[in-house]
Amino acid sequence: MYEQLYAWLSSQLADNDVFFGLVGASAIGTVLFLARSVPAVLWGLAVRNLTVELTVRSNDPAFEWIRLWLSRHPYGKRSRRLRLNARGSVDEGEREWTLVPGEGFHWFLHRGRPIALYYVVDERRSRGRFPMESFHLRTPGRNQAFLRELVADAVRIGSLDDRVAIYGWFGFWQLAARKRPRPLETVILPDGLMDLVVEDCTWFFGAEDWYLDRGVPYRRGYLFSGPPGTGKSSLVLALAGHFARPLYGLHLSAIGNDLVLAESFADVPRDAILLLEDIDACRMALLRETGGGRGKHEGGLSLAGLLNAIDGVASSDGRLLIMTSNHPERLDPALVRPGRIDLKVPFRLLEADDVRRMYLRFHPGQEANAARFATLTATPVSAAELQRRLMGADPMAGLCVEGTPAEAE
């Protein structure tokens, strides 16, 4: 067969001018195409083999280090193509913003060495005002030392910001806000409760070797439970500031299925605090056995998936998990058993002495007024309600009717 095909091609090339022209044109086109692609191929080989590239995506905490580094770099201050990044609340006076080189390609010098920056925003993976972004920095050479020094510079700049970094889940972890640390003493709790929690946190954050020596997974879980407004979330924020830990807040209503839940837990970095607020407010099919089994509810999220995310074989170590609940009696016993919840912290409404201490936080040194305010305030009362009264122009207003304590609201 090969001899026949060869004979036919030879006859066509010899006798058929049209066929000969088509073959010749095709050959020339192929040669020209390959010749044109040679520089691109060589350039690609040179870039891959003679440069070092650093990629940082916005679902990594390091992204904010590089963003801040770029905003303070001389090139970031003179670039004519910029992107504005703003976070926080104007009403709370916490609005922050930075200007960094805009999307696309940039190049600049850093310590006399060229850096090519490519800034990408992936609109397909963005969620509302939280885009999925990435920085790609490339520099000549085959050694990582220069980029490692750059990252170290970025870390040093980022460490100057002592505010608490708060991350939210939007299909990926994204920095949602930075808040000034709240001093522990501003959270008014029953006597002894604050010391109990702080001592346990202090021990846990320094006990990694203790866990490893005993073959126990290095993680710990707390359950803060009690009526609304008693300071559960306030204490979480205060702990994050006191121990300089990032806070990752996850609402189970934003999770579509067990795989996404596992991904969200796995992406929480070591030494972070993971907060599940109002765990009892989620669908009861998730948190309690119903119908004789622990089946999935409509969203595809199951109790088994949550339990595996907390302490399954693939769960990450090094993080502190805190759940808050207004109704702990509604939670499935499997969710709060030892090993998943190691410390249960009950919060209660404030009594008279707690009211006195909180008054002194707002009006230091006014011992007499504090004692009178505590006497006139109907207790027990939530910290949130008491704070509302103390923020008024006259905290005593409405508390006394003809010399008797005001009635509870």
Short mmCIF file of C-alpha atoms in Angstrom, two decimals:
data_model
loop_
_atom_site.label_atom_id
_atom_site.label_comp_id
_atom_site.label_asym_id
_atom_site.label_seq_id
_atom_site.Cartn_x
_atom_site.Cartn_y
_atom_site.Cartn_z
CA MET A 1 0.00 0.00 0.00
CA TYR A 2 2.84 2.35 0.85
CA GLU A 3 4.43 1.71 -2.56
CA GLN A 4 1.16 2.59 -4.30
CA LEU A 5 0.73 5.80 -2.26
CA TYR A 6 4.31 6.83 -2.97
CA ALA A 7 3.87 6.17 -6.69
CA TRP A 8 0.65 8.23 -6.78
CA LEU A 9 2.23 11.19 -4.97
CA SER A 10 5.27 11.07 -7.29
CA SER A 11 3.05 11.10 -10.37
CA GLN A 12 0.96 14.00 -9.05
CA LEU A 13 4.00 16.07 -8.19
CA ALA A 14 5.51 15.37 -11.60
CA ASP A 15 2.43 15.79 -13.81
CA ASN A 16 -0.12 17.88 -11.82
CA ASP A 17 0.96 21.53 -11.61
CA VAL A 18 -2.02 22.50 -9.41
CA PHE A 19 -1.28 19.75 -6.89
CA PHE A 20 2.39 20.68 -6.90
CA GLY A 21 1.53 24.32 -6.23
CA LEU A 22 -0.79 23.46 -3.33
CA VAL A 23 1.81 21.25 -1.70
CA GLY A 24 4.51 23.85 -2.18
CA ALA A 25 2.36 26.64 -0.76
CA SER A 26 1.46 24.54 2.25
CA ALA A 27 5.09 23.70 2.89
CA ILE A 28 6.14 27.33 2.64
CA GLY A 29 3.31 28.42 4.98
CA THR A 30 4.27 25.79 7.51
CA VAL A 31 7.91 26.85 7.43
CA LEU A 32 6.97 30.53 7.83
CA PHE A 33 4.59 29.76 10.70
CA LEU A 34 7.23 27.76 12.53
CA ALA A 35 9.81 30.44 11.88
CA ARG A 36 7.49 33.11 13.25
CA SER A 37 6.74 31.07 16.38
CA VAL A 38 10.40 30.39 17.12
CA PRO A 39 11.03 33.80 18.78
CA ALA A 40 7.91 33.39 20.95
CA VAL A 41 8.94 29.89 21.98
CA LEU A 42 12.48 31.01 22.74
CA TRP A 43 11.17 34.00 24.67
CA GLY A 44 8.87 31.77 26.71
CA LEU A 45 11.73 29.41 27.50
CA ALA A 46 13.93 32.32 28.51
CA VAL A 47 11.26 33.80 30.79
CA ARG A 48 10.57 30.48 32.49
CA ASN A 49 14.21 29.61 32.99
CA LEU A 50 15.83 32.98 33.65
CA THR A 51 13.29 34.65 35.95
CA VAL A 52 11.55 33.98 39.29
CA GLU A 53 7.81 34.61 39.70
CA LEU A 54 5.78 35.21 42.88
CA THR A 55 1.98 34.77 42.75
CA VAL A 56 -0.26 35.95 45.59
CA ARG A 57 -4.06 35.69 45.46
CA SER A 58 -6.59 37.62 47.50
CA ASN A 59 -7.79 34.50 49.32
CA ASP A 60 -4.38 34.39 51.01
CA PRO A 61 -3.69 36.72 53.98
CA ALA A 62 -0.33 37.57 52.36
CA PHE A 63 -2.22 39.43 49.62
CA GLU A 64 -2.82 42.37 51.98
CA TRP A 65 0.88 42.50 52.82
CA ILE A 66 1.79 42.89 49.14
CA ARG A 67 -1.06 45.36 48.54
CA LEU A 68 0.15 47.58 51.37
CA TRP A 69 3.75 47.24 50.18
CA LEU A 70 2.76 48.35 46.68
CA SER A 71 0.74 51.28 48.02
CA ARG A 72 3.83 52.57 49.83
CA HIS A 73 6.36 51.83 47.10
CA PRO A 74 7.60 54.87 45.12
CA TYR A 75 6.15 53.36 41.94
CA GLY A 76 2.74 52.99 43.58
CA LYS A 77 2.83 56.70 44.37
CA ARG A 78 3.70 57.80 40.84
CA SER A 79 1.81 55.26 38.74
CA ARG A 80 -0.78 56.85 36.44
CA ARG A 81 -2.99 53.73 36.35
CA LEU A 82 -4.41 53.07 39.80
CA ARG A 83 -7.00 51.00 41.63
CA LEU A 84 -8.77 52.29 44.74
CA ASN A 85 -9.44 49.82 47.53
CA ALA A 86 -11.66 50.95 50.41
CA ARG A 87 -13.01 49.13 53.45
CA GLY A 88 -14.73 49.95 56.71
CA SER A 89 -17.65 52.15 57.66
CA VAL A 90 -17.78 55.92 57.26
CA ASP A 91 -20.32 56.14 60.08
CA GLU A 92 -17.98 54.34 62.48
CA GLY A 93 -15.00 56.43 61.39
CA GLU A 94 -13.20 53.29 60.26
CA ARG A 95 -13.08 53.93 56.53
CA GLU A 96 -9.66 53.04 55.13
CA TRP A 97 -8.43 53.16 51.59
CA THR A 98 -5.32 52.44 49.58
CA LEU A 99 -4.18 53.17 46.04
CA VAL A 100 -2.23 50.47 44.21
CA PRO A 101 -1.15 50.10 40.57
CA GLY A 102 -4.21 49.26 38.47
CA GLU A 103 -5.07 46.11 36.57
CA GLY A 104 -2.74 44.90 33.87
CA PHE A 105 1.03 45.03 33.35
CA HIS A 106 3.51 47.30 35.15
CA TRP A 107 7.23 47.34 35.53
CA PHE A 108 9.40 49.26 37.97
CA LEU A 109 12.70 49.14 39.81
CA HIS A 110 13.09 47.97 43.39
CA ARG A 111 16.53 48.32 44.93
CA GLY A 112 17.96 48.72 41.45
CA ARG A 113 16.38 45.53 40.11
CA PRO A 114 13.53 45.38 37.57
CA ILE A 115 10.20 43.88 38.62
CA ALA A 116 7.36 43.04 36.24
CA LEU A 117 3.99 43.25 37.98
CA TYR A 118 0.82 41.77 36.51
CA TYR A 119 -2.33 42.57 38.47
CA VAL A 120 -5.37 40.42 37.62
CA VAL A 121 -8.99 40.71 38.77
CA ASP A 122 -11.04 37.58 38.07
CA GLU A 123 -14.57 38.91 37.63
CA ARG A 124 -16.02 35.42 37.23
CA ARG A 125 -14.99 34.43 40.75
CA SER A 126 -15.74 37.78 42.37
CA ARG A 127 -18.54 38.10 44.94
CA GLY A 128 -20.21 41.50 45.09
CA ARG A 129 -17.75 44.12 46.26
CA PHE A 130 -15.18 41.45 47.07
CA PRO A 131 -13.23 40.62 43.90
CA MET A 132 -10.91 37.65 43.43
CA GLU A 133 -7.58 39.33 42.72
CA SER A 134 -4.00 38.22 42.22
CA PHE A 135 -0.56 39.82 42.02
CA HIS A 136 2.13 38.25 39.83
CA LEU A 137 5.62 39.64 40.41
CA ARG A 138 8.51 38.48 38.21
CA THR A 139 12.17 39.45 38.38
CA PRO A 140 15.33 38.32 36.51
CA GLY A 141 17.44 35.60 38.06
CA ARG A 142 17.09 32.05 39.28
CA ASN A 143 17.45 32.69 43.01
CA GLN A 144 14.48 33.27 45.32
CA ALA A 145 16.42 35.46 47.74
CA PHE A 146 15.34 38.80 46.22
CA LEU A 147 11.62 37.97 46.32
CA ARG A 148 11.96 36.54 49.82
CA GLU A 149 13.43 39.86 50.96
CA LEU A 150 10.55 41.66 49.25
CA VAL A 151 8.02 39.53 51.14
CA ALA A 152 9.89 40.13 54.40
CA ASP A 153 9.63 43.89 53.77
CA ALA A 154 5.91 43.53 53.13
CA VAL A 155 5.46 41.54 56.35
CA ARG A 156 7.26 44.21 58.34
CA ILE A 157 4.99 46.91 56.92
CA GLY A 158 1.91 44.81 57.62
CA SER A 159 3.00 44.14 61.20
CA LEU A 160 2.84 47.87 61.95
CA ASP A 161 -0.96 47.65 61.67
CA ASP A 162 -2.18 46.33 65.02
CA ARG A 163 -5.85 46.30 64.06
CA VAL A 164 -7.75 43.02 64.04
CA ALA A 165 -8.07 41.57 60.54
CA ILE A 166 -11.60 40.20 60.03
CA TYR A 167 -12.21 37.83 57.13
CA GLY A 168 -15.53 36.73 55.63
CA TRP A 169 -16.39 33.82 53.35
CA PHE A 170 -17.53 34.79 49.84
CA GLY A 171 -16.71 31.54 48.09
CA PHE A 172 -13.17 32.28 49.30
CA TRP A 173 -11.83 34.01 52.39
CA GLN A 174 -11.63 37.75 51.82
CA LEU A 175 -10.54 40.54 54.16
CA ALA A 176 -13.78 42.30 55.08
CA ALA A 177 -12.59 44.82 57.66
CA ARG A 178 -9.88 45.84 60.08
CA LYS A 179 -10.97 46.98 63.52
CA ARG A 180 -9.11 48.58 66.35
CA PRO A 181 -8.42 46.07 69.12
CA ARG A 182 -11.00 46.14 71.88
CA PRO A 183 -9.41 46.05 75.33
CA LEU A 184 -10.52 43.07 77.38
CA GLU A 185 -11.51 45.31 80.29
CA THR A 186 -14.18 47.00 78.15
CA VAL A 187 -16.14 43.74 78.00
CA ILE A 188 -18.10 43.50 81.25
CA LEU A 189 -18.60 39.90 82.30
CA PRO A 190 -19.47 38.20 85.58
CA ASP A 191 -16.53 37.97 87.97
CA GLY A 192 -14.02 35.25 87.06
CA LEU A 193 -15.39 34.55 83.59
CA MET A 194 -12.91 36.74 81.73
CA ASP A 195 -9.95 35.29 83.62
CA LEU A 196 -11.12 31.76 82.85
CA VAL A 197 -11.28 32.36 79.10
CA VAL A 198 -8.04 34.37 78.84
CA GLU A 199 -6.06 31.83 80.85
CA ASP A 200 -7.34 28.97 78.72
CA CYS A 201 -6.53 30.84 75.47
CA THR A 202 -3.06 31.71 76.73
CA TRP A 203 -2.38 28.08 77.56
CA PHE A 204 -3.69 26.80 74.21
CA PHE A 205 -1.72 29.20 72.02
CA GLY A 206 1.48 28.10 73.75
CA ALA A 207 0.71 24.38 74.00
CA GLU A 208 1.47 23.06 70.51
CA ASP A 209 4.33 20.88 71.74
CA TRP A 210 2.13 19.55 74.54
CA TYR A 211 -0.46 18.42 71.98
CA LEU A 212 2.14 16.91 69.64
CA ASP A 213 3.87 14.98 72.43
CA ARG A 214 0.57 13.33 73.30
CA GLY A 215 -0.56 12.69 69.75
CA VAL A 216 -3.59 14.96 70.11
CA PRO A 217 -4.71 17.23 67.22
CA TYR A 218 -3.66 20.79 68.02
CA ARG A 219 -7.00 22.57 68.00
CA ARG A 220 -9.51 23.74 70.58
CA GLY A 221 -13.19 24.64 70.62
CA TYR A 222 -15.26 27.02 72.75
CA LEU A 223 -19.01 27.45 73.06
CA PHE A 224 -20.15 30.90 74.19
CA SER A 225 -23.82 30.61 75.11
CA GLY A 226 -26.37 32.89 76.71
CA PRO A 227 -29.11 35.46 76.02
CA PRO A 228 -28.66 37.96 73.18
CA GLY A 229 -26.62 41.06 73.97
CA THR A 230 -24.58 39.55 76.80
CA GLY A 231 -21.18 40.12 75.16
CA LYS A 232 -20.41 36.88 73.34
CA SER A 233 -19.32 38.45 70.05
CA SER A 234 -17.65 41.35 71.88
CA LEU A 235 -15.47 38.92 73.79
CA VAL A 236 -14.45 37.14 70.57
CA LEU A 237 -13.28 40.43 69.05
CA ALA A 238 -11.48 41.37 72.27
CA LEU A 239 -9.68 38.01 72.35
CA ALA A 240 -8.59 38.41 68.72
CA GLY A 241 -7.10 41.81 69.53
CA HIS A 242 -5.50 40.72 72.80
CA PHE A 243 -3.75 37.73 71.23
CA ALA A 244 -3.09 39.45 67.85
CA ARG A 245 -4.94 36.76 65.88
CA PRO A 246 -6.90 37.19 62.65
CA LEU A 247 -10.63 36.52 62.99
CA TYR A 248 -12.46 34.40 60.40
CA GLY A 249 -16.24 34.70 60.64
CA LEU A 250 -18.33 32.02 58.93
CA HIS A 251 -22.13 32.02 58.57
CA LEU A 252 -23.39 28.56 57.72
CA SER A 253 -26.24 30.08 55.74
CA ALA A 254 -23.62 31.15 53.16
CA ILE A 255 -22.42 27.56 52.66
CA GLY A 256 -24.04 25.53 49.90
CA ASN A 257 -22.84 22.00 50.66
CA ASP A 258 -20.45 19.87 52.68
CA LEU A 259 -17.60 20.20 50.18
CA VAL A 260 -17.68 24.00 50.35
CA LEU A 261 -17.86 23.82 54.14
CA ALA A 262 -14.79 21.57 54.25
CA GLU A 263 -12.96 23.95 51.91
CA SER A 264 -13.79 26.96 54.06
CA PHE A 265 -12.48 25.25 57.22
CA ALA A 266 -9.36 23.96 55.47
CA ASP A 267 -8.47 27.44 54.18
CA VAL A 268 -8.40 29.00 57.65
CA PRO A 269 -4.71 29.54 58.46
CA ARG A 270 -2.97 28.30 61.58
CA ASP A 271 -3.06 30.51 64.66
CA ALA A 272 -6.37 32.05 63.58
CA ILE A 273 -9.70 32.27 65.39
CA LEU A 274 -12.63 30.78 63.49
CA LEU A 275 -16.02 32.11 64.61
CA LEU A 276 -19.38 30.42 63.94
CA GLU A 277 -21.94 32.93 65.17
CA ASP A 278 -25.47 32.03 66.26
CA ILE A 279 -24.97 28.37 65.47
CA ASP A 280 -28.44 27.58 66.82
CA ALA A 281 -30.09 29.95 64.35
CA CYS A 282 -29.22 27.69 61.40
CA ARG A 283 -31.64 25.18 60.00
CA MET A 284 -32.54 22.66 62.68
CA ALA A 285 -32.15 19.87 60.16
CA LEU A 286 -28.47 20.69 60.25
CA LEU A 287 -28.03 20.91 63.98
CA ARG A 288 -30.40 18.28 65.37
CA GLU A 289 -31.28 14.72 64.46
CA THR A 290 -34.65 14.68 62.72
CA GLY A 291 -36.71 11.85 61.37
CA GLY A 292 -34.46 9.21 62.88
CA GLY A 293 -31.35 10.23 60.93
CA ARG A 294 -28.91 12.98 60.18
CA GLY A 295 -29.84 13.61 56.61
CA LYS A 296 -29.04 16.62 54.49
CA HIS A 297 -31.40 19.55 54.33
CA GLU A 298 -32.37 21.49 51.22
CA GLY A 299 -29.05 23.31 50.90
CA GLY A 300 -27.01 20.13 50.82
CA LEU A 301 -25.29 20.92 54.13
CA SER A 302 -25.40 18.14 56.71
CA LEU A 303 -24.57 17.76 60.37
CA ALA A 304 -22.10 15.04 59.45
CA GLY A 305 -20.37 17.47 57.10
CA LEU A 306 -20.06 20.06 59.87
CA LEU A 307 -18.69 17.51 62.33
CA ASN A 308 -16.11 16.29 59.80
CA ALA A 309 -15.07 19.87 59.03
CA ILE A 310 -14.49 20.52 62.73
CA ASP A 311 -12.40 17.48 63.59
CA GLY A 312 -12.27 15.10 60.63
CA VAL A 313 -9.04 13.59 59.39
CA ALA A 314 -8.60 16.44 56.89
CA SER A 315 -9.34 19.26 59.34
CA SER A 316 -6.56 21.77 59.93
CA ASP A 317 -4.59 22.22 63.15
CA GLY A 318 -3.57 25.31 65.05
CA ARG A 319 -6.85 27.19 65.05
CA LEU A 320 -9.24 28.12 67.84
CA LEU A 321 -12.91 27.49 67.01
CA ILE A 322 -15.53 29.58 68.83
CA MET A 323 -19.26 28.99 68.43
CA THR A 324 -21.86 31.35 69.85
CA SER A 325 -25.41 30.32 70.67
CA ASN A 326 -28.46 31.94 72.22
CA HIS A 327 -30.10 28.54 72.75
CA PRO A 328 -27.48 25.85 73.42
CA GLU A 329 -30.19 23.33 74.31
CA ARG A 330 -31.11 23.20 70.63
CA LEU A 331 -27.69 21.95 69.54
CA ASP A 332 -27.06 18.32 68.73
CA PRO A 333 -25.03 16.62 71.50
CA ALA A 334 -22.54 15.39 68.90
CA LEU A 335 -21.70 19.00 67.99
CA VAL A 336 -20.80 20.05 71.53
CA ARG A 337 -19.17 16.89 72.87
CA PRO A 338 -15.65 17.06 74.38
CA GLY A 339 -13.02 17.14 71.64
CA ARG A 340 -15.16 19.44 69.52
CA ILE A 341 -16.12 21.84 72.30
CA ASP A 342 -13.48 21.83 75.04
CA LEU A 343 -14.72 24.80 77.05
CA LYS A 344 -18.33 25.87 77.55
CA VAL A 345 -18.67 29.45 78.69
CA PRO A 346 -22.16 30.45 79.88
CA PHE A 347 -22.97 34.16 79.63
CA ARG A 348 -25.71 35.69 81.78
CA LEU A 349 -27.45 39.02 82.14
CA LEU A 350 -25.70 41.61 84.28
CA GLU A 351 -26.44 42.03 87.97
CA ALA A 352 -26.10 45.15 90.11
CA ASP A 353 -22.31 44.93 90.64
CA ASP A 354 -21.77 44.34 86.92
CA VAL A 355 -23.89 47.41 86.20
CA ARG A 356 -21.75 49.48 88.58
CA ARG A 357 -18.54 48.34 86.90
CA MET A 358 -19.89 49.10 83.43
CA TYR A 359 -20.98 52.60 84.53
CA LEU A 360 -17.43 53.28 85.67
CA ARG A 361 -16.12 52.24 82.23
CA PHE A 362 -18.15 55.09 80.70
CA HIS A 363 -17.69 57.55 83.60
CA PRO A 364 -14.39 56.83 85.38
CA GLY A 365 -14.08 58.02 88.98
CA GLN A 366 -17.81 58.61 89.56
CA GLU A 367 -18.17 55.98 92.26
CA ALA A 368 -21.21 57.56 93.91
CA ASN A 369 -23.12 57.91 90.65
CA ALA A 370 -22.13 54.37 89.69
CA ALA A 371 -23.55 52.96 92.92
CA ARG A 372 -26.75 54.96 92.53
CA PHE A 373 -27.09 53.95 88.88
CA ALA A 374 -26.67 50.28 89.82
CA THR A 375 -29.30 50.62 92.54
CA LEU A 376 -31.84 52.26 90.23
CA THR A 377 -31.29 49.97 87.24
CA ALA A 378 -33.71 47.09 86.98
CA THR A 379 -31.63 43.94 86.84
CA PRO A 380 -30.81 41.52 85.39
CA VAL A 381 -30.12 43.44 82.17
CA SER A 382 -28.16 42.71 79.00
CA ALA A 383 -24.86 44.45 78.35
CA ALA A 384 -26.21 45.72 75.03
CA GLU A 385 -29.23 47.38 76.69
CA LEU A 386 -27.07 48.85 79.44
CA GLN A 387 -24.63 50.25 76.89
CA ARG A 388 -27.51 51.94 75.08
CA ARG A 389 -28.54 53.69 78.27
CA LEU A 390 -24.99 54.72 79.18
CA MET A 391 -24.44 56.26 75.77
CA GLY A 392 -27.33 58.65 76.33
CA ALA A 393 -26.91 62.26 77.40
CA ASP A 394 -28.29 61.49 80.88
CA PRO A 395 -27.86 57.83 81.93
CA MET A 396 -30.04 58.42 85.00
CA ALA A 397 -33.01 59.62 82.96
CA GLY A 398 -36.00 57.34 83.27
CA LEU A 399 -34.43 55.12 85.93
CA CYS A 400 -36.13 56.62 88.97
CA VAL A 401 -39.85 57.23 89.49
CA GLU A 402 -40.55 59.00 92.84
CA GLY A 403 -37.42 57.50 94.35
CA THR A 404 -38.07 53.92 93.30
CA PRO A 405 -36.22 51.87 90.70
CA ALA A 406 -37.63 52.04 87.21
CA GLU A 407 -39.60 49.05 86.04
CA ALA A 408 -37.85 46.61 83.74
CA GLU A 409 -38.48 47.18 80.13
#
